[in-house]
Coordinates of C-alpha atoms in Angstrom, one line a residue:
M7 CA 166.3 134.7 42.0
S8 CA 166.9 138.6 41.2
K9 CA 168.7 141.1 42.8
A10 CA 167.8 144.9 42.6
G11 CA 170.5 147.8 43.4
P12 CA 170.5 148.8 47.4
P13 CA 168.6 152.3 47.7
G14 CA 169.6 154.9 50.2
L15 CA 172.7 156.5 50.7
G16 CA 175.5 155.7 48.6
L17 CA 177.2 155.8 45.3
A18 CA 175.1 158.4 43.3
F19 CA 177.1 158.5 39.9
C20 CA 176.1 155.7 36.9
A21 CA 176.6 152.5 39.0
G22 CA 179.0 150.2 36.6
T23 CA 180.7 153.5 34.8
P24 CA 184.5 153.0 34.6
F25 CA 186.7 154.4 37.6
D26 CA 188.6 156.8 34.9
A27 CA 185.2 157.7 33.0
A28 CA 183.8 158.5 36.5
M29 CA 186.3 160.6 37.4
T30 CA 184.9 163.2 35.1
L31 CA 181.7 163.5 36.9
M32 CA 183.1 164.0 40.1
P33 CA 182.3 167.5 41.7
T34 CA 185.2 169.8 42.6
F35 CA 186.2 170.8 46.0
E36 CA 184.9 174.2 45.7
A37 CA 181.3 172.6 44.3
L38 CA 181.2 170.4 47.0
K39 CA 182.0 172.6 49.9
A40 CA 179.5 175.3 48.6
R41 CA 176.9 172.3 48.9
L42 CA 177.9 171.7 52.1
E43 CA 178.5 175.3 53.6
P44 CA 175.0 176.1 54.2
A45 CA 174.3 172.9 56.4
G46 CA 177.1 173.7 58.7
Q47 CA 179.2 170.6 57.2
T48 CA 182.1 171.6 55.4
H49 CA 184.1 169.3 58.4
L50 CA 183.8 166.5 55.7
L51 CA 186.4 168.1 53.2
A52 CA 189.0 168.4 56.3
F53 CA 191.0 165.3 55.0
W54 CA 190.4 166.2 51.6
P55 CA 194.1 167.3 50.6
R56 CA 195.4 163.8 51.6
L57 CA 193.1 161.8 49.5
S58 CA 194.1 160.1 46.4
E59 CA 191.9 160.7 43.5
E60 CA 189.9 156.9 44.2
Q61 CA 189.1 158.3 47.1
R62 CA 188.0 161.8 46.8
F63 CA 185.4 160.1 44.1
A64 CA 184.4 157.8 46.8
L65 CA 183.6 161.1 49.4
A66 CA 182.4 162.7 46.4
A67 CA 179.6 160.4 45.6
Q68 CA 178.7 160.0 49.1
I69 CA 178.4 163.8 50.1
S70 CA 176.4 164.7 46.7
S71 CA 173.8 161.8 47.5
L72 CA 173.2 163.5 50.8
D73 CA 169.7 164.5 51.7
L74 CA 170.8 167.9 53.7
S75 CA 167.4 168.7 54.0
S76 CA 166.8 165.3 56.8
L77 CA 169.5 167.2 59.3
A78 CA 166.4 168.9 60.2
E79 CA 164.6 166.1 60.9
M80 CA 167.2 164.5 62.5
K81 CA 167.5 167.1 64.5
Q82 CA 164.5 167.2 65.8
A83 CA 164.3 163.1 66.1
I84 CA 167.4 164.1 68.9
D85 CA 165.3 166.8 70.9
L86 CA 162.6 164.2 70.9
L87 CA 164.8 161.4 72.7
R88 CA 166.3 163.6 74.7
S89 CA 163.1 165.2 76.1
Q90 CA 161.1 161.8 76.7
K91 CA 157.9 163.5 77.3
P92 CA 155.2 161.4 78.6
R93 CA 152.4 159.6 76.4
E94 CA 148.8 159.6 77.1
L95 CA 148.6 155.7 76.5
S96 CA 145.7 153.3 76.9
P97 CA 145.2 150.1 76.2
A98 CA 144.4 149.1 72.5
P99 CA 141.6 146.5 71.3
V100 CA 143.1 143.1 70.4
V101 CA 141.5 139.7 69.1
E102 CA 142.8 138.0 72.7
L103 CA 143.1 134.0 72.7
A104 CA 140.8 132.0 75.2
E105 CA 142.7 128.6 74.5
R106 CA 146.2 127.5 73.6
R107 CA 144.6 126.1 70.2
F108 CA 144.6 126.4 66.7
P109 CA 143.2 128.8 64.8
Y110 CA 143.3 131.9 67.6
R111 CA 139.6 133.1 69.4
L112 CA 137.8 133.9 66.7
G113 CA 134.6 132.5 67.2
D114 CA 132.0 132.6 64.5
E115 CA 134.8 134.0 62.1
A116 CA 137.4 131.4 62.4
E117 CA 136.2 129.5 59.1
Q118 CA 135.6 133.0 57.4
A119 CA 139.0 133.7 58.1
R120 CA 140.5 130.4 57.1
A121 CA 139.1 130.5 54.0
A122 CA 139.7 133.9 52.7
G123 CA 143.3 133.4 53.8
A124 CA 142.9 130.1 51.7
E125 CA 141.1 131.5 48.9
A126 CA 144.1 134.4 48.6
L127 CA 147.0 132.0 48.8
R128 CA 145.2 129.5 46.4
L129 CA 145.1 132.7 43.9
G130 CA 148.6 133.5 44.5
K131 CA 147.8 137.1 45.9
V132 CA 149.9 137.0 48.6
A133 CA 153.5 137.4 48.8
C134 CA 156.3 137.0 52.0
L135 CA 158.3 139.6 53.1
L136 CA 161.7 138.6 55.0
V137 CA 163.8 141.1 57.3
A138 CA 167.0 140.0 57.4
G139 CA 169.9 142.4 57.3
G140 CA 171.1 141.5 60.9
Q141 CA 174.4 139.9 61.3
G142 CA 174.8 136.6 63.8
T143 CA 177.6 139.1 65.5
R144 CA 175.9 139.1 68.8
L145 CA 175.4 135.0 68.9
G146 CA 179.2 134.6 68.3
F147 CA 178.7 134.0 64.3
P148 CA 180.6 135.4 61.5
G149 CA 177.9 135.9 58.7
P150 CA 174.4 136.9 58.4
K151 CA 172.3 135.9 61.1
G152 CA 169.4 133.6 58.8
C153 CA 172.6 131.5 58.1
Y154 CA 172.8 130.4 62.0
P155 CA 172.6 126.9 62.2
L156 CA 169.7 126.7 64.5
L157 CA 167.8 123.0 64.7
P158 CA 169.2 120.6 67.0
L159 CA 170.2 117.6 65.1
S160 CA 170.1 118.4 61.0
R161 CA 171.6 122.1 62.1
M162 CA 169.3 123.4 59.4
T163 CA 169.7 127.2 59.2
L164 CA 166.6 129.8 60.0
F165 CA 167.0 130.8 56.4
E166 CA 166.1 127.0 55.3
I167 CA 163.6 126.7 58.1
F168 CA 161.5 129.1 56.4
A169 CA 162.0 128.2 53.3
R170 CA 160.7 124.6 54.3
K171 CA 157.7 126.2 56.1
L172 CA 157.2 128.4 52.2
R173 CA 157.3 125.1 50.6
R174 CA 154.9 123.8 52.7
V175 CA 152.9 126.7 52.0
G176 CA 152.7 125.9 48.5
A177 CA 152.1 122.4 48.9
R178 CA 148.8 122.8 50.4
Y179 CA 147.2 125.7 48.3
G180 CA 148.9 125.2 45.2
K181 CA 151.0 128.0 44.7
T182 CA 154.0 129.3 47.0
P183 CA 153.7 133.1 47.7
T184 CA 156.9 134.9 46.1
L185 CA 159.7 136.1 49.0
Y186 CA 161.2 139.1 49.3
V187 CA 164.5 139.3 51.3
M188 CA 165.6 142.8 52.5
V189 CA 169.3 142.5 53.5
S190 CA 172.0 145.0 54.8
R191 CA 174.6 146.1 52.1
Q192 CA 176.7 144.3 54.8
N193 CA 175.1 141.4 54.0
E194 CA 173.9 141.1 50.8
G195 CA 176.4 139.3 49.2
P196 CA 176.9 136.5 51.5
T197 CA 173.5 136.0 51.7
R198 CA 173.0 135.8 48.0
E199 CA 175.2 133.4 47.9
F200 CA 174.3 130.9 50.9
F201 CA 170.9 131.1 48.8
A202 CA 172.6 129.7 45.7
E203 CA 174.8 127.7 46.8
H204 CA 171.8 126.0 48.3
R205 CA 170.0 126.4 45.3
C206 CA 167.2 128.3 47.2
F207 CA 166.4 125.3 49.5
G208 CA 163.9 123.8 46.9
L209 CA 162.1 127.3 46.2
D210 CA 161.7 128.6 42.5
E211 CA 164.6 131.0 41.7
G212 CA 162.6 132.9 40.0
G213 CA 160.5 133.2 43.1
V214 CA 163.2 134.8 45.8
H215 CA 164.0 138.2 45.2
F216 CA 166.7 140.1 46.7
F217 CA 166.7 144.1 47.8
A218 CA 168.6 146.1 50.3
Q219 CA 167.5 148.2 52.6
G220 CA 169.1 152.1 52.7
E221 CA 171.6 153.7 55.0
L222 CA 171.8 156.8 57.2
P223 CA 174.2 159.1 58.2
S224 CA 175.1 159.8 62.2
L225 CA 175.4 163.2 63.9
D226 CA 177.4 164.1 66.8
A227 CA 176.5 166.2 70.0
D228 CA 177.0 169.3 68.0
G229 CA 174.8 168.3 64.9
R230 CA 177.7 167.7 62.7
L231 CA 177.8 164.4 60.6
V232 CA 180.1 161.6 61.6
L233 CA 182.9 160.0 59.4
E234 CA 184.1 156.6 59.5
S235 CA 187.4 157.3 57.7
P236 CA 189.0 160.0 56.1
H237 CA 187.0 159.4 53.1
S238 CA 183.5 158.4 53.8
L239 CA 181.0 158.6 56.3
F240 CA 179.8 157.0 58.9
L241 CA 176.6 155.1 57.7
G242 CA 174.2 152.9 59.2
P243 CA 171.3 150.4 58.1
D244 CA 168.2 152.7 58.2
G245 CA 165.7 150.4 60.2
H246 CA 163.0 148.5 58.9
G247 CA 160.7 151.1 58.3
G248 CA 163.0 151.6 55.3
V249 CA 161.4 148.4 53.7
L250 CA 159.1 151.1 51.7
Q251 CA 161.4 153.2 50.4
A252 CA 163.3 150.5 49.4
L253 CA 160.6 148.9 47.8
M254 CA 159.9 151.5 45.6
Q255 CA 163.4 152.1 44.7
C256 CA 164.4 148.4 43.7
G257 CA 161.0 148.1 41.6
A258 CA 159.3 145.4 43.7
M259 CA 156.9 147.5 45.0
E260 CA 155.7 147.9 41.1
R261 CA 156.1 144.3 40.8
L262 CA 153.7 143.4 43.6
Q263 CA 151.3 145.6 42.3
R264 CA 151.8 144.4 38.7
E265 CA 151.7 140.7 39.5
G266 CA 148.6 141.2 41.3
I267 CA 149.5 140.9 45.4
S268 CA 146.7 142.4 47.7
T269 CA 148.8 141.2 50.7
L270 CA 152.3 141.5 52.2
S271 CA 153.0 138.5 55.1
Y272 CA 155.9 140.2 57.0
F273 CA 158.5 138.5 59.3
Q274 CA 162.1 139.1 60.6
V275 CA 164.5 136.6 60.3
D276 CA 165.6 136.3 64.3
N277 CA 161.8 134.1 65.2
A278 CA 162.9 130.5 64.9
Q279 CA 158.7 129.7 65.4
V280 CA 157.3 132.1 63.3
P281 CA 154.5 130.8 61.0
V282 CA 155.2 131.9 57.8
A283 CA 151.8 132.8 55.3
D284 CA 149.6 132.0 58.8
V285 CA 146.4 131.2 56.9
A286 CA 144.0 132.5 59.6
F287 CA 145.7 135.4 60.2
L288 CA 145.8 136.6 56.7
G289 CA 142.2 135.7 56.4
L290 CA 141.4 137.8 59.6
H291 CA 143.2 140.4 57.9
L292 CA 141.6 140.5 54.6
T293 CA 138.2 139.8 56.6
R294 CA 138.2 143.1 58.3
Q295 CA 139.6 145.2 55.5
A296 CA 142.7 146.0 57.2
D297 CA 145.6 148.1 56.2
V298 CA 147.8 146.9 58.8
S299 CA 147.5 143.9 60.8
L300 CA 150.0 142.2 63.7
K301 CA 150.3 139.8 66.2
V302 CA 151.3 140.2 69.7
V303 CA 152.1 137.6 72.6
R304 CA 151.6 138.2 76.6
R305 CA 154.3 140.2 78.2
L306 CA 156.6 138.3 80.4
D307 CA 156.5 140.8 83.1
E308 CA 156.5 144.5 82.5
S309 CA 160.4 144.2 81.8
E310 CA 160.0 142.4 78.6
R311 CA 162.1 144.2 76.0
V312 CA 159.3 144.3 73.4
G313 CA 157.6 146.7 72.0
V314 CA 153.9 147.0 73.2
F315 CA 150.8 147.6 71.1
C316 CA 148.5 150.0 72.8
L317 CA 146.7 153.4 71.7
D318 CA 148.3 157.0 72.6
R319 CA 145.8 159.8 72.2
G320 CA 143.8 157.2 70.9
V321 CA 145.8 156.2 68.1
P322 CA 147.3 152.7 67.7
Q323 CA 150.8 152.4 68.0
I324 CA 153.6 150.2 69.3
V325 CA 155.6 151.8 71.9
E326 CA 159.3 150.9 73.1
Y327 CA 158.7 149.1 76.6
S328 CA 161.8 151.9 77.5
E329 CA 158.7 155.2 76.8
F330 CA 156.6 153.7 79.8
S331 CA 157.0 155.6 82.8
E332 CA 157.5 153.3 85.7
A333 CA 154.1 153.7 86.8
Q334 CA 152.4 152.7 83.0
S335 CA 154.9 149.6 82.8
K336 CA 153.9 148.7 86.0
Q337 CA 150.1 149.2 86.0
R338 CA 147.6 145.9 86.2
D339 CA 144.3 144.9 86.9
E340 CA 142.4 141.9 87.5
R341 CA 143.6 139.9 84.4
G342 CA 147.3 141.0 85.2
L343 CA 149.6 143.8 83.1
V344 CA 147.3 146.6 81.8
Y345 CA 150.1 146.9 78.5
W346 CA 150.2 143.2 77.9
A347 CA 150.1 143.5 74.1
G348 CA 154.3 142.6 73.2
S349 CA 154.3 142.9 69.4
I350 CA 156.4 140.2 67.8
A351 CA 157.0 141.7 65.1
V352 CA 155.2 140.0 62.2
H353 CA 152.7 141.9 60.4
A354 CA 150.0 141.6 57.3
F355 CA 150.1 144.5 54.7
S356 CA 148.0 145.8 52.4
V357 CA 150.0 146.5 49.6
A358 CA 147.8 149.1 48.0
F359 CA 148.2 150.7 51.5
L360 CA 151.6 150.6 51.6
A361 CA 152.2 151.8 47.6
R362 CA 149.9 154.9 49.1
L363 CA 152.8 155.9 51.5
A364 CA 155.6 154.7 49.6
T365 CA 154.5 157.6 47.0
S366 CA 153.2 160.2 49.0
S367 CA 154.8 162.9 50.6
A368 CA 155.1 161.7 53.9
R369 CA 157.1 160.0 55.3
L370 CA 157.7 157.5 58.3
P371 CA 159.6 159.5 61.4
L372 CA 162.9 158.7 62.3
H373 CA 163.9 157.5 65.7
A374 CA 167.4 158.3 67.3
A375 CA 169.2 156.2 69.2
H376 CA 172.7 157.5 71.3
K377 CA 175.3 155.1 70.5
K378 CA 179.1 154.6 71.3
V379 CA 180.6 154.7 68.1
P380 CA 184.4 155.1 66.9
V381 CA 185.0 158.5 65.2
L382 CA 188.2 160.3 63.6
D383 CA 189.9 163.2 65.8
A384 CA 191.2 166.0 64.2
R385 CA 194.8 164.4 63.1
G386 CA 192.1 161.7 60.9
E387 CA 192.9 158.7 63.7
T388 CA 190.4 156.6 65.2
V389 CA 189.3 157.3 68.7
T390 CA 186.8 154.6 70.7
P391 CA 184.8 156.5 73.2
H392 CA 183.8 154.8 76.7
V393 CA 180.2 156.9 76.8
P394 CA 177.8 157.3 74.2
N395 CA 178.9 159.9 72.0
V396 CA 177.0 159.7 68.4
Y397 CA 173.5 159.6 67.3
R398 CA 172.5 156.7 64.5
F399 CA 169.1 156.8 63.3
E400 CA 165.9 154.4 62.2
R401 CA 162.7 154.2 60.5
F402 CA 160.7 152.0 62.3
I403 CA 158.0 149.6 60.4
F404 CA 155.2 150.0 63.4
D405 CA 154.9 153.5 62.3
T406 CA 152.8 152.4 59.7
L407 CA 150.0 151.6 62.6
P408 CA 148.9 155.4 62.9
L409 CA 148.8 156.1 59.4
A410 CA 146.4 153.0 58.6
R411 CA 142.5 153.3 58.2
H412 CA 141.6 149.9 60.0
V413 CA 144.5 148.1 62.4
V414 CA 143.9 144.8 63.8
A415 CA 145.9 142.8 66.3
L416 CA 145.5 139.4 67.0
E417 CA 147.3 137.4 70.0
V418 CA 148.8 134.2 69.4
P419 CA 150.5 131.5 71.8
R420 CA 153.7 132.5 72.7
E421 CA 155.4 128.9 72.4
E422 CA 153.9 128.4 69.2
Q423 CA 154.7 131.4 67.5
F424 CA 157.5 133.8 69.2
L425 CA 161.1 132.0 70.1
P426 CA 163.6 135.4 69.2
L427 CA 167.2 133.8 68.5
K428 CA 168.9 137.2 70.0
N429 CA 171.6 136.1 72.6
P430 CA 175.0 134.2 73.0
D431 CA 172.8 132.5 75.9
G432 CA 169.8 132.6 78.1
P433 CA 166.3 131.8 77.1
F434 CA 166.8 133.5 73.6
G435 CA 170.0 132.3 72.9
P436 CA 170.6 129.0 70.7
E437 CA 170.8 126.5 73.3
G438 CA 167.6 128.0 75.2
V439 CA 165.8 128.2 71.5
R440 CA 167.0 125.0 70.9
Q441 CA 165.5 123.4 74.1
A442 CA 162.2 125.3 74.0
L443 CA 161.6 123.9 70.4
D444 CA 162.2 120.7 71.9
G445 CA 159.9 121.0 74.4
Y446 CA 157.5 122.1 72.3
W447 CA 157.4 119.3 70.0
R448 CA 157.4 116.6 73.4
Q449 CA 154.3 118.2 74.2
A450 CA 152.3 117.9 70.9
L451 CA 154.2 114.9 70.6
A452 CA 152.2 113.7 74.2
A453 CA 149.4 115.0 72.8
G454 CA 149.3 112.6 70.5
G455 CA 149.8 110.2 72.6
L456 CA 153.0 109.4 73.5
A457 CA 154.4 110.7 76.7
V458 CA 158.6 111.4 76.5
T459 CA 161.1 113.0 79.0
Q460 CA 162.6 116.2 77.8
T461 CA 166.1 116.0 77.7
R462 CA 169.2 117.6 77.2
P463 CA 170.7 118.2 75.1
P464 CA 167.3 118.2 72.8
Q465 CA 166.4 115.4 71.0
I466 CA 163.8 115.7 69.5
E467 CA 163.3 117.9 65.9
V468 CA 160.3 118.0 63.4
D469 CA 161.2 119.2 59.8
P470 CA 158.9 122.6 59.0
L471 CA 158.2 120.7 55.7
L472 CA 156.6 118.1 57.7
A473 CA 154.6 120.4 60.4
D474 CA 154.7 124.1 61.6
N475 CA 152.7 123.5 64.7
A476 CA 151.2 121.1 67.2
H477 CA 148.1 121.1 64.9
D478 CA 149.7 120.1 61.6
L479 CA 151.9 117.3 63.8
A480 CA 148.7 115.9 65.1
E481 CA 147.4 115.4 61.5
V482 CA 151.0 113.7 60.9
L483 CA 150.6 111.4 64.0
A484 CA 147.2 110.2 62.6
A485 CA 148.6 108.5 59.7
R486 CA 152.0 107.6 61.1
R487 CA 152.7 104.8 63.8
L488 CA 155.3 105.7 66.3
D489 CA 156.3 104.0 69.4
A490 CA 158.0 104.9 73.1
Q491 CA 160.9 103.1 71.4
D492 CA 161.7 105.7 68.9
F493 CA 162.2 108.4 72.0
D494 CA 165.1 106.3 72.6
R495 CA 167.3 107.8 70.7
P496 CA 167.3 111.3 68.5
L497 CA 164.3 111.7 66.7
R498 CA 163.6 113.6 63.7
L499 CA 160.2 114.0 62.1
A500 CA 160.6 114.4 58.7

């Protein structure tokens, strides 16, 4: 289990240097002012006279590490957000589902895709990347979202679910893909401690690597950088698109290439049903020689809050649902919604493609969002606003799509692969997700000849180490004897 230093905006001076020694490296007030003045950001020093030496050092370190040249890019992102120019959209090609069965509608490609994916896994050519920087705040949970106890009977956490799925891949193909976990600075410590406490949930500790995404400052309506306290800037995670820079800065990109990893299987922490290292999906990505592949599901309706895979001026993009005009979002044909392909944030990436992007001068674009953020007033006191007052910035991983030479999109069964845990209640809250899992496995059992009635609270749980989907469970049922009496009480198949 390894750790790499967090990239992005932060302490720029000799990590680990004793504080007293580091003081000699601190720029003077005049030097900091000279750095900030051309960019119109000298207000960051407004509280300098009242700061302690340690606080001055912390603020000086942040100011010294600022990429002031990025201010112009931030302001462009704000202008783009304000303008909301209409897009020239059209549907994008997708490998669609004809039936709800594994391994998707690939026709004659099915065996070829599965064989290619299986070979890549057997040869150790695949690594997994779990994006897990989020906190469980919206769920009323005090820790990292991946530590949330989700499954109905065992209360298995999201992190353990993914680890056990990965162990199952290793058992089937002879090699367990290395797991890279991208955390935030806020949750890196608790996440590492959780994995250590649980001995990486049975994964080889040398096969789990943590790295922290970077952070970006924020701007107010006048284009001024925002302070969180008199001695620190208001910083936020740089988004899942920050993974490229983070992989480079922590040395993971070099390690992937050195170890001969050709494909990175990417997924996010809040999807309880995501297949880890899906052999057919990976194989399709490889046989079609894609730079980027993605999974999509049919949107429930035009208001579902997911990004939509489509073409913008003929170029593959994922467009946020909020960026569609009302007419575009409701547009239908004889098959239903024209823009139906909702992204579930599951990708396969060519490592060579990511390395090219990470080392090129081009960067993924910034996206701005107008948020309500507590800020300091002229006296240095925190004021909580009632309306959005600060622009926050992120980079998105799906902005790799327009840069790819070849993109493949695959439709997958929603009920089998997309069950996001996002809200405190409702269908995407903990109880809603547990009920959906219970219903899914009951249907899978019924397909195997065991008709059971769905109950509340959920009473059926299948260990991810045993089966990842209904197809896997059918194989298990063929080798086991179960009868109706097993369902008179909570049943955990493991």
